[in-house]
Amino acid sequence: MKERYPDVTIETVCRLLIPPIQLFGLYVIAHGHYSPGGGFQGGCILGASFIMMFIAYDIGEVKRRMREKLNTILCATGVLIYAGIGILCLVLGANYLDYGILHQILPAYPAKARALGTFGIEIGVGITVMSVMISIFLNIGTAGEHEGEPE
Amino acid sequence: MKFFAFIVVLFTGALLIYGTVDMPDWGDPGSAPNSHVSPRYIEKTLEETATPNAVTSVLADYRGYDTLGETTVIFTAGVVCIMLLRRFR
Amino acid sequence: MDTMQFIIGKFNYWIYIVLMMIGFYAMIAKRNLVKKIVGMNIFQTAIILFFISTSSKKGGATIPIIQGGHGDAAGHVIDAAQYLNPLPHVLMLTAIVVMVSTFGVALALLIMIYREYRTFEEDEIYETLEVMRLKK
């Protein structure tokens, strides 16, 4: 994991499997209103795809795809999206996290506006869960002693 | 010491099993958790939130504060891991 | 027959109590800190299974997704007895992710302990602490 042990079988299988896994994670987040799924589950699937890359290749491969600084920023961005939608409801004149008022700025009737507000915070939760999973696994798998940004 | 721990575990387990005598049967549709607040969620989820999945509507809409807190807990756990372990050179 | 009914109604709680007590024994009797944390995870898993089991309803209930609920469905009659209780699912959905995060924080603390004392065994950590106290 810290050093790379090249193996043609494992690397090829992971290269083939990781894009469908990430697509499935996005599907689970986006289709959470109509089927089992949502932000927590889809975020875990997206994080697992990066963890799979970390196990099959090495840490440099993951950090080339997802910079450490970007990952840490994404951690906070998810919570910011969640709280920001709540503040937006507050600004428009309703209670905190009361999405029904969003029909003033969205082309939808109030019940549908609630569904869209729910979708917004599912995206925030998904981003936070994904980046926290990646961050915890990278830091524990190498005991925090990995190099800085590659090239 | 291990024997003492085993006795404590047995005693606690016996107390918990004694407590299950008054619990509702498995799968009872009229039990307390199934009959008070959840029928309201199931019946009104389409009308109020236009979301067929009741789990999503309860998670993000009816109990949005709870999920905000949980997300903050996860974020804090990630930040604590970075602060404890990461060593920049 | 009454005893049989009682056992069928309550056996799921007894299974979760056995699982919970396995985790509890690992937490209080083991001397290795990693084993203690794994015991805590088993304990949390037992509690999650217990909560999920309270949501079940007999009589053909399905998952809490309204059937035929796509698109406009005004005037749709919904019978709450046909769907499982969504509330325990919601609570445990968040609890599982928080469990993973707290497990990560616990492992990070263990790595810090290992850097300081070079061991995971509680007895050896106490011995090192005693030696350090006597040196002062």
mmCIF file of N, CA and C in Angstrom, chain C residues 48-116:
data_model
loop_
_atom_site.group_PDB
_atom_site.id
_atom_site.type_symbol
_atom_site.label_atom_id
_atom_site.label_comp_id
_atom_site.label_asym_id
_atom_site.label_seq_id
_atom_site.Cartn_x
_atom_site.Cartn_y
_atom_site.Cartn_z
ATOM 1 N N ILE C 48 -27.447 -2.183 16.840
ATOM 2 C CA ILE C 48 -28.029 -1.841 15.540
ATOM 3 C C ILE C 48 -29.000 -2.930 15.108
ATOM 4 N N LEU C 49 -28.626 -4.210 15.283
ATOM 5 C CA LEU C 49 -29.535 -5.299 14.907
ATOM 6 C C LEU C 49 -30.810 -5.250 15.742
ATOM 7 N N PHE C 50 -30.668 -4.900 17.025
ATOM 8 C CA PHE C 50 -31.850 -4.814 17.887
ATOM 9 C C PHE C 50 -32.816 -3.744 17.389
ATOM 10 N N PHE C 51 -32.261 -2.567 17.034
ATOM 11 C CA PHE C 51 -33.143 -1.486 16.562
ATOM 12 C C PHE C 51 -33.833 -1.878 15.263
ATOM 13 N N ILE C 52 -33.069 -2.504 14.344
ATOM 14 C CA ILE C 52 -33.671 -2.879 13.064
ATOM 15 C C ILE C 52 -34.783 -3.894 13.290
ATOM 16 N N SER C 53 -34.595 -4.797 14.270
ATOM 17 C CA SER C 53 -35.619 -5.826 14.467
ATOM 18 C C SER C 53 -36.910 -5.237 15.021
ATOM 19 N N THR C 54 -36.835 -4.078 15.714
ATOM 20 C CA THR C 54 -38.088 -3.500 16.204
ATOM 21 C C THR C 54 -38.930 -2.913 15.088
ATOM 22 N N SER C 55 -38.356 -2.744 13.878
ATOM 23 C CA SER C 55 -39.123 -2.117 12.807
ATOM 24 C C SER C 55 -39.943 -3.114 12.016
ATOM 25 N N SER C 56 -39.798 -4.417 12.283
ATOM 26 C CA SER C 56 -40.453 -5.394 11.415
ATOM 27 C C SER C 56 -41.929 -5.517 11.773
ATOM 28 N N LYS C 57 -42.727 -5.823 10.735
ATOM 29 C CA LYS C 57 -44.159 -6.052 10.923
ATOM 30 C C LYS C 57 -44.517 -7.344 10.222
ATOM 31 N N LYS C 58 -45.235 -8.212 10.887
ATOM 32 C CA LYS C 58 -45.678 -9.441 10.234
ATOM 33 C C LYS C 58 -46.876 -9.137 9.347
ATOM 34 N N GLY C 59 -47.131 -10.022 8.394
ATOM 35 C CA GLY C 59 -48.310 -9.866 7.551
ATOM 36 C C GLY C 59 -48.030 -9.210 6.221
ATOM 37 N N GLY C 60 -46.907 -9.542 5.579
ATOM 38 C CA GLY C 60 -46.660 -9.099 4.216
ATOM 39 C C GLY C 60 -46.249 -7.658 4.074
ATOM 40 N N ALA C 61 -45.630 -7.066 5.097
ATOM 41 C CA ALA C 61 -45.163 -5.686 4.972
ATOM 42 C C ALA C 61 -43.873 -5.652 4.163
ATOM 43 N N THR C 62 -43.707 -4.612 3.331
ATOM 44 C CA THR C 62 -42.504 -4.495 2.515
ATOM 45 C C THR C 62 -41.699 -3.280 2.952
ATOM 46 N N ILE C 63 -40.616 -3.003 2.220
ATOM 47 C CA ILE C 63 -39.736 -1.886 2.553
ATOM 48 C C ILE C 63 -40.498 -0.564 2.455
ATOM 49 N N PRO C 64 -40.094 0.455 3.242
ATOM 50 C CA PRO C 64 -40.887 1.694 3.296
ATOM 51 C C PRO C 64 -40.702 2.594 2.080
ATOM 52 N N ILE C 65 -41.000 2.069 0.888
ATOM 53 C CA ILE C 65 -41.026 2.895 -0.323
ATOM 54 C C ILE C 65 -42.428 2.753 -0.900
ATOM 55 N N ILE C 66 -43.130 3.886 -1.035
ATOM 56 C CA ILE C 66 -44.535 3.831 -1.418
ATOM 57 C C ILE C 66 -44.660 3.272 -2.831
ATOM 58 N N GLN C 67 -45.473 2.240 -2.993
ATOM 59 C CA GLN C 67 -45.615 1.633 -4.320
ATOM 60 C C GLN C 67 -46.470 2.521 -5.208
ATOM 61 N N GLY C 68 -46.050 2.674 -6.459
ATOM 62 C CA GLY C 68 -46.784 3.534 -7.384
ATOM 63 C C GLY C 68 -46.684 4.998 -7.004
ATOM 64 N N GLY C 69 -45.597 5.382 -6.328
ATOM 65 C CA GLY C 69 -45.480 6.750 -5.858
ATOM 66 C C GLY C 69 -44.731 7.665 -6.790
ATOM 67 N N HIS C 70 -44.400 7.205 -7.996
ATOM 68 C CA HIS C 70 -43.655 8.050 -8.923
ATOM 69 C C HIS C 70 -44.611 9.012 -9.623
ATOM 70 N N GLY C 71 -44.123 10.192 -9.886
ATOM 71 C CA GLY C 71 -44.958 11.176 -10.560
ATOM 72 C C GLY C 71 -46.029 11.721 -9.635
ATOM 73 N N ASP C 72 -47.099 12.212 -10.222
ATOM 74 C CA ASP C 72 -48.182 12.782 -9.418
ATOM 75 C C ASP C 72 -49.071 11.667 -8.895
ATOM 76 N N ALA C 73 -49.243 11.629 -7.607
ATOM 77 C CA ALA C 73 -50.036 10.564 -7.001
ATOM 78 C C ALA C 73 -50.959 11.145 -5.955
ATOM 79 N N ALA C 74 -51.666 12.211 -6.288
ATOM 80 C CA ALA C 74 -52.607 12.805 -5.342
ATOM 81 C C ALA C 74 -53.812 11.887 -5.170
ATOM 82 N N GLY C 75 -54.307 11.799 -3.971
ATOM 83 C CA GLY C 75 -55.441 10.931 -3.708
ATOM 84 C C GLY C 75 -55.089 9.464 -3.632
ATOM 85 N N HIS C 76 -53.801 9.162 -3.553
ATOM 86 C CA HIS C 76 -53.328 7.789 -3.434
ATOM 87 C C HIS C 76 -53.600 7.303 -2.007
ATOM 88 N N VAL C 77 -54.318 6.195 -1.850
ATOM 89 C CA VAL C 77 -54.618 5.693 -0.501
ATOM 90 C C VAL C 77 -53.466 4.821 -0.029
ATOM 91 N N ILE C 78 -52.915 5.150 1.150
ATOM 92 C CA ILE C 78 -51.744 4.445 1.664
ATOM 93 C C ILE C 78 -52.121 3.797 2.985
ATOM 94 N N ASP C 79 -51.880 2.506 3.096
ATOM 95 C CA ASP C 79 -52.142 1.781 4.333
ATOM 96 C C ASP C 79 -50.809 1.571 5.053
ATOM 97 N N ALA C 80 -50.693 2.148 6.258
ATOM 98 C CA ALA C 80 -49.409 2.113 6.962
ATOM 99 C C ALA C 80 -49.018 0.703 7.373
ATOM 100 N N ALA C 81 -49.976 -0.235 7.456
ATOM 101 C CA ALA C 81 -49.630 -1.593 7.865
ATOM 102 C C ALA C 81 -48.914 -2.359 6.764
ATOM 103 N N GLN C 82 -48.936 -1.832 5.536
ATOM 104 C CA GLN C 82 -48.273 -2.543 4.436
ATOM 105 C C GLN C 82 -46.787 -2.241 4.355
ATOM 106 N N TYR C 83 -46.312 -1.222 5.079
ATOM 107 C CA TYR C 83 -44.916 -0.818 4.962
ATOM 108 C C TYR C 83 -44.231 -0.941 6.313
ATOM 109 N N LEU C 84 -42.925 -1.259 6.263
ATOM 110 C CA LEU C 84 -42.162 -1.364 7.509
ATOM 111 C C LEU C 84 -42.004 0.011 8.139
ATOM 112 N N ASN C 85 -41.622 0.004 9.402
ATOM 113 C CA ASN C 85 -41.430 1.239 10.144
ATOM 114 C C ASN C 85 -40.140 1.928 9.674
ATOM 115 N N PRO C 86 -40.193 3.129 9.095
ATOM 116 C CA PRO C 86 -38.960 3.736 8.575
ATOM 117 C C PRO C 86 -38.051 4.329 9.636
ATOM 118 N N LEU C 87 -38.567 4.589 10.824
ATOM 119 C CA LEU C 87 -37.797 5.361 11.804
ATOM 120 C C LEU C 87 -36.533 4.640 12.294
ATOM 121 N N PRO C 88 -36.596 3.351 12.705
ATOM 122 C CA PRO C 88 -35.346 2.687 13.105
ATOM 123 C C PRO C 88 -34.336 2.583 11.979
ATOM 124 N N HIS C 89 -34.826 2.446 10.724
ATOM 125 C CA HIS C 89 -33.886 2.402 9.617
ATOM 126 C C HIS C 89 -33.105 3.714 9.514
ATOM 127 N N VAL C 90 -33.811 4.835 9.663
ATOM 128 C CA VAL C 90 -33.149 6.141 9.567
ATOM 129 C C VAL C 90 -32.108 6.287 10.664
ATOM 130 N N LEU C 91 -32.507 5.975 11.903
ATOM 131 C CA LEU C 91 -31.590 6.190 13.027
ATOM 132 C C LEU C 91 -30.350 5.321 12.877
ATOM 133 N N MET C 92 -30.545 4.059 12.451
ATOM 134 C CA MET C 92 -29.389 3.170 12.360
ATOM 135 C C MET C 92 -28.538 3.452 11.133
ATOM 136 N N LEU C 93 -29.157 4.011 10.083
ATOM 137 C CA LEU C 93 -28.376 4.401 8.903
ATOM 138 C C LEU C 93 -27.307 5.416 9.277
ATOM 139 N N THR C 94 -27.690 6.414 10.064
ATOM 140 C CA THR C 94 -26.681 7.379 10.486
ATOM 141 C C THR C 94 -25.742 6.764 11.517
ATOM 142 N N ALA C 95 -26.275 5.863 12.372
ATOM 143 C CA ALA C 95 -25.431 5.290 13.428
ATOM 144 C C ALA C 95 -24.331 4.425 12.846
ATOM 145 N N ILE C 96 -24.599 3.748 11.711
ATOM 146 C CA ILE C 96 -23.567 2.891 11.117
ATOM 147 C C ILE C 96 -22.390 3.741 10.643
ATOM 148 N N VAL C 97 -22.688 4.857 9.961
ATOM 149 C CA VAL C 97 -21.593 5.685 9.444
ATOM 150 C C VAL C 97 -20.828 6.319 10.596
ATOM 151 N N VAL C 98 -21.542 6.738 11.639
ATOM 152 C CA VAL C 98 -20.856 7.308 12.808
ATOM 153 C C VAL C 98 -20.009 6.244 13.495
ATOM 154 N N MET C 99 -20.478 4.978 13.483
ATOM 155 C CA MET C 99 -19.697 3.887 14.064
ATOM 156 C C MET C 99 -18.376 3.719 13.331
ATOM 157 N N VAL C 100 -18.424 3.774 12.011
ATOM 158 C CA VAL C 100 -17.181 3.653 11.238
ATOM 159 C C VAL C 100 -16.243 4.811 11.555
ATOM 160 N N SER C 101 -16.801 6.043 11.673
ATOM 161 C CA SER C 101 -15.943 7.199 11.946
ATOM 162 C C SER C 101 -15.320 7.106 13.329
ATOM 163 N N THR C 102 -16.104 6.694 14.329
ATOM 164 C CA THR C 102 -15.524 6.599 15.677
ATOM 165 C C THR C 102 -14.504 5.473 15.748
ATOM 166 N N PHE C 103 -14.712 4.415 14.948
ATOM 167 C CA PHE C 103 -13.710 3.345 14.877
ATOM 168 C C PHE C 103 -12.399 3.892 14.310
ATOM 169 N N GLY C 104 -12.512 4.771 13.299
ATOM 170 C CA GLY C 104 -11.319 5.382 12.753
ATOM 171 C C GLY C 104 -10.600 6.245 13.771
ATOM 172 N N VAL C 105 -11.347 7.029 14.540
ATOM 173 C CA VAL C 105 -10.715 7.874 15.562
ATOM 174 C C VAL C 105 -10.054 7.013 16.635
ATOM 175 N N ALA C 106 -10.702 5.904 17.018
ATOM 176 C CA ALA C 106 -10.116 5.023 18.029
ATOM 177 C C ALA C 106 -8.824 4.404 17.521
ATOM 178 N N LEU C 107 -8.810 4.014 16.240
ATOM 179 C CA LEU C 107 -7.572 3.444 15.698
ATOM 180 C C LEU C 107 -6.472 4.497 15.621
ATOM 181 N N ALA C 108 -6.846 5.742 15.311
ATOM 182 C CA ALA C 108 -5.844 6.810 15.286
ATOM 183 C C ALA C 108 -5.248 7.014 16.678
ATOM 184 N N LEU C 109 -6.094 6.990 17.708
ATOM 185 C CA LEU C 109 -5.576 7.115 19.078
ATOM 186 C C LEU C 109 -4.665 5.942 19.414
ATOM 187 N N LEU C 110 -5.029 4.728 18.923
ATOM 188 C CA LEU C 110 -4.176 3.563 19.189
ATOM 189 C C LEU C 110 -2.814 3.726 18.531
ATOM 190 N N ILE C 111 -2.791 4.290 17.317
ATOM 191 C CA ILE C 111 -1.498 4.501 16.665
ATOM 192 C C ILE C 111 -0.640 5.470 17.478
ATOM 193 N N MET C 112 -1.283 6.532 18.036
ATOM 194 C CA MET C 112 -0.530 7.453 18.891
ATOM 195 C C MET C 112 0.007 6.741 20.132
ATOM 196 N N ILE C 113 -0.810 5.850 20.735
ATOM 197 C CA ILE C 113 -0.352 5.115 21.921
ATOM 198 C C ILE C 113 0.825 4.218 21.559
ATOM 199 N N TYR C 114 0.753 3.600 20.366
ATOM 200 C CA TYR C 114 1.846 2.712 19.974
ATOM 201 C C TYR C 114 3.135 3.488 19.737
ATOM 202 N N ARG C 115 3.009 4.686 19.194
ATOM 203 C CA ARG C 115 4.217 5.490 18.987
ATOM 204 C C ARG C 115 4.872 5.855 20.313
ATOM 205 N N GLU C 116 4.041 6.050 21.351
ATOM 206 C CA GLU C 116 4.576 6.492 22.635
ATOM 207 C C GLU C 116 5.154 5.317 23.425
#
